[in-house]
Short mmCIF file of C-alpha atoms in Angstrom, two decimals:
data_model
loop_
_atom_site.label_atom_id
_atom_site.label_comp_id
_atom_site.label_asym_id
_atom_site.label_seq_id
_atom_site.Cartn_x
_atom_site.Cartn_y
_atom_site.Cartn_z
CA MET A 1 58.96 8.48 54.44
CA ILE A 2 58.66 5.78 51.78
CA GLY A 3 57.21 8.28 49.33
CA ASN A 4 60.01 10.76 50.00
CA LEU A 5 62.60 8.02 49.58
CA LEU A 6 61.17 6.91 46.24
CA HIS A 7 61.00 10.47 45.00
CA GLY A 8 64.56 11.03 46.22
CA VAL A 9 65.92 7.97 44.45
CA ALA A 10 64.16 8.95 41.23
CA ALA A 11 65.42 12.55 41.46
CA THR A 12 69.00 11.42 42.13
CA VAL A 13 68.98 8.99 39.20
CA ASN A 14 67.49 11.62 36.91
CA ASN A 15 70.10 14.14 38.01
CA ARG A 16 72.96 11.74 37.33
CA LEU A 17 71.57 11.02 33.87
CA GLY A 18 71.05 14.71 33.12
CA TRP A 19 67.27 14.40 33.15
CA LEU A 20 64.90 16.83 34.84
CA THR A 21 62.90 16.12 37.95
CA ASP A 22 59.69 17.88 39.01
CA MET A 23 60.17 21.52 39.96
CA ARG A 24 58.89 21.87 43.53
CA PHE A 25 60.27 25.14 44.89
CA LEU A 26 60.50 28.74 43.69
CA TRP A 27 62.34 31.85 44.88
CA PHE A 28 60.63 34.89 43.38
CA GLY A 29 62.20 38.34 43.53
CA VAL A 30 59.02 40.38 43.81
CA THR A 31 61.00 43.60 43.40
CA ASP A 32 64.62 44.70 43.35
CA ARG A 33 63.78 47.94 45.14
CA CYS A 34 64.75 48.11 48.81
CA ASN A 35 64.26 50.58 51.66
CA SER A 36 66.96 49.03 53.88
CA ARG A 37 70.56 50.22 53.89
CA CYS A 38 72.18 46.99 55.04
CA SER A 39 75.91 46.73 55.60
CA THR A 40 75.95 43.22 54.09
CA CYS A 41 74.06 44.02 50.89
CA ASN A 42 74.07 46.68 48.18
CA ILE A 43 70.75 45.99 46.47
CA TRP A 44 69.57 49.40 47.66
CA ARG A 45 72.40 51.05 45.70
CA MET A 46 71.47 49.37 42.40
CA LYS A 47 69.17 50.71 39.70
CA PRO A 48 65.81 48.89 40.02
CA SER A 49 63.97 47.24 37.15
CA ALA A 50 61.70 49.68 35.37
CA ASN A 51 58.92 47.21 34.60
CA PRO A 52 58.60 44.29 37.05
CA LEU A 53 56.25 41.40 36.42
CA SER A 54 52.57 42.21 36.97
CA SER A 55 50.27 39.93 38.93
CA GLU A 56 48.71 38.82 35.63
CA GLU A 57 52.12 37.85 34.28
CA VAL A 58 52.97 36.00 37.50
CA TYR A 59 49.73 34.04 37.16
CA ARG A 60 50.45 33.16 33.51
CA ILE A 61 53.98 32.00 34.28
CA LEU A 62 52.98 29.86 37.26
CA ARG A 63 50.16 28.26 35.32
CA SER A 64 52.69 26.93 32.78
CA SER A 65 53.74 23.29 32.78
CA PRO A 66 57.13 23.55 34.59
CA PHE A 67 55.31 24.68 37.77
CA GLN A 68 52.67 21.92 37.91
CA LYS A 69 54.18 20.27 41.01
CA LEU A 70 55.10 23.48 42.81
CA GLU A 71 55.07 23.14 46.62
CA TYR A 72 56.63 26.30 48.01
CA ILE A 73 57.11 29.91 46.89
CA ILE A 74 59.43 32.37 48.64
CA ASN A 75 58.54 35.98 47.87
CA SER A 76 61.62 38.09 48.47
CA GLY A 77 63.47 41.04 47.02
CA GLY A 78 64.51 43.77 47.57
CA GLU A 79 61.61 44.47 49.88
CA PRO A 80 58.29 42.99 48.65
CA SER A 81 56.15 45.43 50.66
CA LEU A 82 57.31 48.25 48.38
CA ARG A 83 55.05 46.78 45.68
CA SER A 84 51.65 48.51 45.73
CA ASP A 85 50.12 45.38 44.15
CA LEU A 86 51.65 42.86 46.58
CA LYS A 87 48.21 41.54 47.57
CA GLN A 88 47.37 40.85 43.94
CA ILE A 89 50.71 39.13 43.36
CA LEU A 90 50.30 36.75 46.32
CA LEU A 91 46.70 36.06 45.37
CA ALA A 92 47.76 35.33 41.77
CA GLU A 93 50.30 32.82 43.08
CA HIS A 94 47.64 31.05 45.10
CA GLU A 95 45.14 31.04 42.25
CA ALA A 96 47.77 29.68 39.86
CA ARG A 97 49.10 27.01 42.25
CA SER A 98 46.66 26.55 45.12
CA LYS A 99 48.60 23.64 46.63
CA ALA A 100 51.82 25.65 46.97
CA ARG A 101 52.66 27.16 50.33
CA ILE A 102 53.45 30.89 50.09
CA GLN A 103 56.14 32.67 52.08
CA LEU A 104 56.69 36.42 52.40
CA SER A 105 60.12 37.73 53.40
CA THR A 106 60.25 41.27 54.78
CA ASN A 107 62.48 43.73 56.60
CA GLY A 108 59.43 44.97 58.49
CA ILE A 109 60.07 48.67 57.88
CA LEU A 110 56.61 49.12 56.35
CA ALA A 111 55.02 47.19 59.20
CA ASP A 112 51.50 48.55 58.59
CA LYS A 113 51.67 47.44 54.95
CA VAL A 114 52.94 43.96 55.85
CA LEU A 115 50.22 43.51 58.47
CA ASP A 116 47.58 44.59 55.97
CA VAL A 117 48.85 42.10 53.39
CA VAL A 118 48.95 39.28 55.94
CA GLY A 119 45.39 40.07 57.04
CA PHE A 120 44.26 40.07 53.42
CA MET A 121 45.70 36.61 52.87
CA VAL A 122 44.83 34.77 56.08
CA GLU A 123 41.71 36.61 57.31
CA GLU A 124 39.95 37.73 54.16
CA ASN A 125 40.89 34.86 51.85
CA GLY A 126 41.75 31.97 54.19
CA ILE A 127 45.11 31.38 52.49
CA GLY A 128 47.92 29.97 54.61
CA LEU A 129 51.05 32.10 54.78
CA ASP A 130 54.58 31.97 56.16
CA VAL A 131 56.18 35.29 57.10
CA GLY A 132 59.94 35.63 57.56
CA ILE A 133 61.15 38.83 59.23
CA SER A 134 64.74 40.06 59.30
CA LEU A 135 66.11 40.66 62.80
CA ASP A 136 69.83 41.37 63.28
CA GLY A 137 69.86 42.66 66.85
CA ILE A 138 67.70 44.16 69.56
CA GLY A 139 66.95 47.88 69.62
CA GLU A 140 69.51 50.17 68.03
CA LYS A 141 71.82 47.22 67.29
CA HIS A 142 69.35 46.07 64.64
CA ASP A 143 69.01 49.59 63.22
CA VAL A 144 72.80 49.90 62.86
CA VAL A 145 73.04 46.70 60.79
CA ARG A 146 70.01 47.65 58.69
CA GLY A 147 70.97 51.30 58.31
CA VAL A 148 67.46 52.57 59.09
CA LYS A 149 66.58 54.28 62.34
CA GLY A 150 63.44 52.89 63.95
CA ASN A 151 63.54 49.59 62.03
CA PHE A 152 63.59 47.52 65.22
CA ASP A 153 60.58 49.31 66.66
CA ALA A 154 58.65 48.58 63.47
CA VAL A 155 59.68 44.91 63.51
CA ASN A 156 58.86 44.55 67.20
CA TRP A 157 55.41 46.09 66.65
CA LEU A 158 54.77 43.85 63.65
CA ILE A 159 55.68 40.69 65.56
CA HIS A 160 53.35 41.61 68.42
CA GLU A 161 50.52 42.28 65.94
CA LEU A 162 51.11 38.99 64.09
CA LYS A 163 51.09 36.81 67.20
CA PRO A 164 47.29 36.84 67.74
CA LEU A 165 46.73 36.19 64.02
CA ARG A 166 49.05 33.21 64.27
CA GLU A 167 46.83 31.74 66.97
CA LYS A 168 43.66 32.10 64.88
CA TYR A 169 44.78 31.43 61.31
CA ASP A 170 47.13 29.33 59.21
CA LEU A 171 50.08 31.66 59.75
CA ASN A 172 53.70 30.88 60.59
CA VAL A 173 56.11 33.61 61.67
CA THR A 174 59.90 33.31 61.88
CA VAL A 175 62.79 35.72 62.37
CA GLY A 176 66.26 35.42 60.90
CA SER A 177 69.58 37.18 60.60
CA THR A 178 72.57 37.05 58.26
CA LEU A 179 75.55 35.78 60.24
CA THR A 180 78.31 38.40 60.43
CA VAL A 181 80.69 39.63 63.12
CA GLN A 182 78.10 42.21 64.15
CA THR A 183 75.15 39.83 64.34
CA ALA A 184 77.21 37.06 65.96
CA LYS A 185 77.78 39.38 68.91
CA ASN A 186 74.01 39.75 69.22
CA TYR A 187 73.07 36.09 69.03
CA ARG A 188 72.26 35.50 72.70
CA GLU A 189 69.83 38.39 72.88
CA LEU A 190 68.35 37.39 69.54
CA LEU A 191 67.70 33.90 70.88
CA GLU A 192 66.25 35.31 74.11
CA TYR A 193 63.95 37.61 72.16
CA SER A 194 62.72 34.86 69.84
CA LYS A 195 62.11 32.58 72.81
CA ARG A 196 60.18 35.30 74.62
CA MET A 197 58.08 35.94 71.52
CA ASP A 198 57.72 32.19 70.90
CA ILE A 199 58.95 32.62 67.32
CA PRO A 200 61.63 30.44 65.67
CA PHE A 201 64.96 32.10 64.89
CA MET A 202 67.69 31.09 62.48
CA PHE A 203 70.93 32.48 61.12
CA HIS A 204 71.48 32.70 57.37
CA TRP A 205 74.77 32.12 55.60
CA PHE A 206 76.58 35.24 54.33
CA ASN A 207 75.96 34.74 50.61
CA GLN A 208 78.37 36.67 48.39
CA SER A 209 77.06 37.17 44.86
CA ASN A 210 76.27 39.77 42.24
CA PHE A 211 72.67 39.55 43.45
CA TYR A 212 73.67 41.27 46.67
CA GLY A 213 76.45 43.34 45.11
CA ASN A 214 78.66 42.40 48.06
CA MET A 215 81.61 40.72 46.38
CA ARG A 216 84.18 41.51 49.03
CA GLU A 217 85.98 39.61 51.76
CA LYS A 218 83.90 38.71 54.79
CA GLU A 219 85.33 40.19 57.98
CA PHE A 220 85.11 37.20 60.31
CA ASP A 221 88.53 37.34 61.95
CA GLY A 222 88.51 36.90 65.69
CA CYS A 223 84.94 35.70 65.83
CA ASP A 224 84.03 32.12 66.80
CA LEU A 225 81.25 31.62 64.31
CA LYS A 226 81.29 27.87 64.85
CA ALA A 227 80.21 28.30 68.48
CA VAL A 228 77.47 30.70 67.39
CA VAL A 229 76.10 28.30 64.77
CA GLU A 230 76.20 25.33 67.14
CA SER A 231 74.49 27.30 69.92
CA SER A 232 71.80 29.00 67.87
CA MET A 233 70.66 26.42 65.31
CA PRO A 234 68.82 23.11 65.73
CA CYS A 235 70.84 19.96 65.25
CA ASN A 236 70.34 18.84 61.66
CA LEU A 237 72.31 18.06 58.51
CA TYR A 238 72.32 21.66 57.31
CA ARG A 239 73.80 22.90 60.58
CA ASP A 240 76.43 20.15 60.53
CA MET A 241 77.41 21.14 56.98
CA TRP A 242 77.84 24.74 58.13
CA VAL A 243 79.95 23.68 61.13
CA GLN A 244 82.08 21.45 58.89
CA SER A 245 82.62 24.38 56.54
CA LEU A 246 83.75 26.62 59.40
CA GLU A 247 86.15 23.94 60.61
CA SER A 248 87.69 23.10 57.25
CA GLY A 249 87.26 26.34 55.32
CA LYS A 250 85.57 24.34 52.55
CA ILE A 251 81.88 23.96 51.79
CA PRO A 252 80.82 20.28 51.86
CA ARG A 253 79.76 18.93 48.49
CA PHE A 254 76.15 17.96 48.00
CA ARG A 255 73.94 17.22 45.01
CA CYS A 256 72.45 20.59 44.07
CA PHE A 257 69.12 20.75 42.24
CA ALA A 258 69.23 24.42 41.22
CA LEU A 259 67.41 24.97 37.90
CA ASN A 260 65.98 21.50 38.42
CA SER A 261 63.71 21.06 41.44
CA PHE A 262 63.93 24.81 42.11
CA LEU A 263 64.81 28.06 40.38
CA VAL A 264 65.04 31.81 40.80
CA LEU A 265 62.51 33.99 39.00
CA LYS A 266 63.65 37.61 38.88
CA CYS A 267 61.19 40.48 38.99
CA ASN A 268 61.75 41.18 35.28
CA GLY A 269 60.97 37.58 34.27
CA ASP A 270 64.56 36.33 33.94
CA VAL A 271 65.24 32.81 35.19
CA ALA A 272 68.44 31.87 37.04
CA PRO A 273 69.38 28.74 39.01
CA CYS A 274 70.11 30.46 42.34
CA LEU A 275 71.48 33.62 43.97
CA SER A 276 75.11 32.51 43.67
CA LEU A 277 74.72 32.03 39.91
CA TRP A 278 72.58 35.15 39.57
CA ASP A 279 74.04 36.17 36.22
CA SER A 280 73.55 32.73 34.63
CA VAL A 281 70.25 33.56 32.96
CA ALA A 282 68.47 30.73 31.14
CA GLY A 283 65.95 33.04 29.48
CA ASN A 284 62.99 35.26 30.22
CA MET A 285 59.59 33.73 30.98
CA ARG A 286 57.80 37.00 30.33
CA ASP A 287 59.14 37.24 26.78
CA GLU A 288 58.33 33.66 25.81
CA LYS A 289 54.83 32.74 24.61
CA TYR A 290 55.30 29.47 26.47
CA PRO A 291 57.41 29.81 29.66
CA SER A 292 58.26 26.13 29.36
CA CYS A 293 60.52 27.07 26.42
CA VAL A 294 62.94 28.63 28.89
CA TRP A 295 62.84 25.59 31.15
CA HIS A 296 63.76 23.23 28.30
CA SER A 297 66.10 25.58 26.40
CA GLU A 298 69.65 24.73 25.36
CA ARG A 299 70.84 27.60 27.51
CA ALA A 300 69.14 26.02 30.56
CA LYS A 301 70.81 22.70 29.79
CA THR A 302 74.21 24.40 29.66
CA ILE A 303 73.62 26.17 32.99
CA ARG A 304 72.61 22.88 34.65
CA LYS A 305 76.08 21.58 33.78
CA VAL A 306 77.55 24.66 35.48
CA VAL A 307 75.46 23.89 38.56
CA LYS A 308 76.89 20.37 38.72
CA ASN A 309 80.43 21.79 38.74
CA CYS A 310 79.66 24.58 41.21
CA SER A 311 81.91 24.82 44.28
CA GLY A 312 78.78 24.93 46.41
CA CYS A 313 77.17 27.25 48.91
CA LEU A 314 75.33 27.23 52.22
CA ASN A 315 72.30 29.24 51.17
CA SER A 316 69.58 27.96 53.50
CA TRP A 317 66.80 27.41 50.99
CA GLY A 318 69.11 26.23 48.21
CA VAL A 319 70.76 23.58 50.37
CA ASN A 320 67.59 22.46 52.13
CA TRP A 321 65.57 22.28 48.92
CA SER A 322 68.32 20.16 47.36
CA LEU A 323 68.44 17.88 50.41
CA ARG A 324 64.65 17.51 50.42
CA THR A 325 64.76 16.64 46.72
CA SER A 326 67.42 13.93 47.01
CA TYR A 327 66.20 12.95 50.52
CA ILE A 328 68.72 10.10 50.88
CA PRO A 329 71.30 12.32 52.70
CA LEU A 330 68.60 13.31 55.21
CA LEU A 331 67.70 9.67 55.78
CA GLU A 332 71.35 8.69 56.26
CA TYR A 333 71.91 11.58 58.68
CA GLU A 334 68.90 10.62 60.80
CA ALA A 335 69.96 6.96 60.88
CA LYS A 336 73.48 7.90 62.05
CA ARG A 337 72.05 10.28 64.66
CA ARG A 338 69.84 7.56 66.12
CA LEU A 339 72.73 5.12 66.21
CA ARG A 340 74.87 7.65 68.09
CA ASN A 341 72.07 8.29 70.57
CA ALA A 342 71.56 4.55 71.04
CA ASP A 343 75.21 4.16 72.03
#
């Protein structure tokens, strides 16, 4: 705790002064191709990048100086399992930054492919892995949200196949859903399923951005999302921020460390601070001889000022990575919680 506090104080001071702190977290868009047809996202309608980063390029980028202190890598998309070289990409990440924990996000449609990749990492190479699987309902309810018939059966099969691997290897498996009117109606059965499978479940905030191509009004009228969030998520600062937002209609302000302690690396090499500021590109790490040039560029400095003035979001990894970086809000929240319990 003392180490986290010291790092948090240093990061907060640096942020106030406009100085950089160590980059610790990375969201990597392995591909912008997708085989889902989700009602909340239009990535599948967009034209995919013609030449995504190769595993060799991923290795070169992650070996550069900005990523020296990297702790966690989320591999997302699109759907990562559509990449024929996914094994090589994940292995390149580990070889470049062996201390970083690797996470794979998947819709589970290509369940055989995902299972093969997981086995390659944890069984064949002894590399720890976190796997996050999308689950928006049980049975056909999931398929309706995802727009692909048979998606639930594939996910259900994959979860059953991953469970014995989880017992033998360094493998964590979670399931999650984007909170909408449709998925809110399914939350009790989602919680029952996750409990039965002994796999953690969480809802994700409905993020509207050009990344998803879903810039339209959210249809939440007549749905008590606050009750769903309170009933389905563990009691912590992130959940309380979400509840507060649902009560007030405003997202609570917090010190965001986008393009500071974390960033978004697109599949074409472009660097952005987060999904909400998807079009705020600081540069391209593939095109630069030294990827650190993007990290320290004038364009990156300008975007960091935009981040400071951002109205905020409730993206799960963006908020939690920022809270872990500053740490002080987490410490204050825990102290207040203990005082309330003591009373």
